[in-house]
Amino acid sequence: MHPIRIAPSLLAADFARLADEVRSVEQGSADWLHLDVMDGHFVPNLTFGPVVTAAIAKVATRPLDVHLMITDPWRYADAFLDAGAAWLTFHVEVEGHGDVPGLLRHIRTRGAKAGLSLQPDTPAARLAPYLAELDLVLVMSVFAGFGGQKFMPEVLPKVAELRRLGFAGEVSMDGGIGAGTIAASAAAGTNVFVAGTAVFGAQDRAARIAELRALAAAAR
Ligand code: DX5
Ligand code: ZN
């Protein structure tokens, strides 16, 4: 079994105090830092790019888990790898825009881990042609674009479906993960838990991360 990893999403952090926010979740034993990159095209929202990612990398001590919600990851992957992405994930829904296996192999050649993400209405089978090139699958449990949305339990069977298709890598879930939903996600087979609001909305981030980790561990 892959290790449980709690990955706070900085989308819910105070962007005017990013270094402090990173420190607070690292001191709270976050395993990874999840960075949500949005281009205003693949999703209706805009966040940040390689410059801010590099600034976070300078103060971070945990791996950066970069989630590209962008239409053209081929154009920007190297910039995020140069900026310090340890895990780089893009969306399978952009597959018509370029060579997906080629980009996955490129990410790995550069020494990072490669991931693909599924929107809630994209079936797991869409990943079948790419599974051999993948280190991680990011199952969205809300539609990409905004933090603070409600968890969609109907995506849970996708984790078992990925295993049936032969995927043995890490499975991450993103969107609406918190104390009330993480057990169901862990029971379904998820090992990486992205949590924005649940972690950064807590006064005591360390306590919240510990609570999430314990709930996930008990449910596996
Ligand atoms: C949504 C992002 C998520 C988001 C999760 O598009 O990919 O990472 O920040 O936020 P919460 O945990 O608040 O749902
Ligand atoms: Zn995300």
PDB file of N, CA and C and ligand atoms in Angstrom, residues 9 11 34-38 65-69 91 138 140 144 174-175 194, ligand 2:
ATOM      1  N   SER A   9      -3.812  22.144   0.121  1.00  0.00           N
ATOM      2  CA  SER A   9      -3.859  22.959  -1.091  1.00  0.00           C
ATOM      3  C   SER A   9      -3.703  24.421  -0.723  1.00  0.00           C
ATOM      4  N   LEU A  11      -4.328  26.861  -2.355  1.00  0.00           N
ATOM      5  CA  LEU A  11      -5.411  27.703  -2.872  1.00  0.00           C
ATOM      6  C   LEU A  11      -6.213  28.315  -1.725  1.00  0.00           C
ATOM      7  N   HIS A  34       0.233  21.100  -2.128  1.00  0.00           N
ATOM      8  CA  HIS A  34      -0.514  21.002  -3.388  1.00  0.00           C
ATOM      9  C   HIS A  34      -0.704  22.406  -3.958  1.00  0.00           C
ATOM     10  N   LEU A  35      -0.281  22.581  -5.214  1.00  0.00           N
ATOM     11  CA  LEU A  35      -0.340  23.899  -5.862  1.00  0.00           C
ATOM     12  C   LEU A  35      -1.298  23.836  -7.051  1.00  0.00           C
ATOM     13  N   ASP A  36      -2.328  24.651  -7.002  1.00  0.00           N
ATOM     14  CA  ASP A  36      -3.365  24.644  -8.033  1.00  0.00           C
ATOM     15  C   ASP A  36      -3.123  25.738  -9.058  1.00  0.00           C
ATOM     16  N   VAL A  37      -2.765  25.322 -10.254  1.00  0.00           N
ATOM     17  CA  VAL A  37      -2.453  26.262 -11.333  1.00  0.00           C
ATOM     18  C   VAL A  37      -3.628  26.297 -12.303  1.00  0.00           C
ATOM     19  N   MET A  38      -4.207  27.483 -12.490  1.00  0.00           N
ATOM     20  CA  MET A  38      -5.393  27.629 -13.357  1.00  0.00           C
ATOM     21  C   MET A  38      -5.137  28.729 -14.381  1.00  0.00           C
ATOM     22  N   ASP A  65       3.473  19.351  -5.157  1.00  0.00           N
ATOM     23  CA  ASP A  65       2.537  18.547  -5.939  1.00  0.00           C
ATOM     24  C   ASP A  65       1.749  19.532  -6.791  1.00  0.00           C
ATOM     25  N   VAL A  66       2.173  19.691  -8.051  1.00  0.00           N
ATOM     26  CA  VAL A  66       1.627  20.766  -8.881  1.00  0.00           C
ATOM     27  C   VAL A  66       0.517  20.220  -9.782  1.00  0.00           C
ATOM     28  N   HIS A  67      -0.657  20.799  -9.643  1.00  0.00           N
ATOM     29  CA  HIS A  67      -1.873  20.382 -10.340  1.00  0.00           C
ATOM     30  C   HIS A  67      -2.180  21.421 -11.411  1.00  0.00           C
ATOM     31  N   LEU A  68      -1.887  21.052 -12.657  1.00  0.00           N
ATOM     32  CA  LEU A  68      -2.086  21.983 -13.766  1.00  0.00           C
ATOM     33  C   LEU A  68      -3.502  21.871 -14.308  1.00  0.00           C
ATOM     34  N   MET A  69      -4.292  22.889 -14.062  1.00  0.00           N
ATOM     35  CA  MET A  69      -5.632  22.974 -14.657  1.00  0.00           C
ATOM     36  C   MET A  69      -5.522  23.958 -15.806  1.00  0.00           C
ATOM     37  N   HIS A  91      -4.469  17.442 -16.870  1.00  0.00           N
ATOM     38  CA  HIS A  91      -5.786  16.818 -17.031  1.00  0.00           C
ATOM     39  C   HIS A  91      -5.893  16.036 -18.329  1.00  0.00           C
ATOM     40  N   LEU A 138      -4.907  11.660 -10.242  1.00  0.00           N
ATOM     41  CA  LEU A 138      -5.597  12.622  -9.375  1.00  0.00           C
ATOM     42  C   LEU A 138      -7.078  12.593  -9.733  1.00  0.00           C
ATOM     43  N   MET A 140     -10.563  13.969  -9.340  1.00  0.00           N
ATOM     44  CA  MET A 140     -11.244  15.164  -8.823  1.00  0.00           C
ATOM     45  C   MET A 140     -12.581  14.767  -8.200  1.00  0.00           C
ATOM     46  N   ALA A 144     -13.006  20.969 -11.201  1.00  0.00           N
ATOM     47  CA  ALA A 144     -11.828  21.813 -11.017  1.00  0.00           C
ATOM     48  C   ALA A 144     -12.188  23.282 -11.197  1.00  0.00           C
ATOM     49  N   ASP A 174      -9.062  15.044  -4.741  1.00  0.00           N
ATOM     50  CA  ASP A 174      -8.955  16.493  -4.608  1.00  0.00           C
ATOM     51  C   ASP A 174     -10.331  17.126  -4.734  1.00  0.00           C
ATOM     52  N   GLY A 175     -10.739  17.814  -3.665  1.00  0.00           N
ATOM     53  CA  GLY A 175     -11.986  18.558  -3.700  1.00  0.00           C
ATOM     54  C   GLY A 175     -12.927  18.134  -2.595  1.00  0.00           C
ATOM     55  N   VAL A 194      -5.795  15.653  -0.880  1.00  0.00           N
ATOM     56  CA  VAL A 194      -5.619  17.088  -1.053  1.00  0.00           C
ATOM     57  C   VAL A 194      -6.709  17.783  -0.246  1.00  0.00           C
TER      58      VAL A 194
HETATM   59 ZN    ZN B   2      -5.920  20.661  -6.942  1.00  0.00          ZN
END
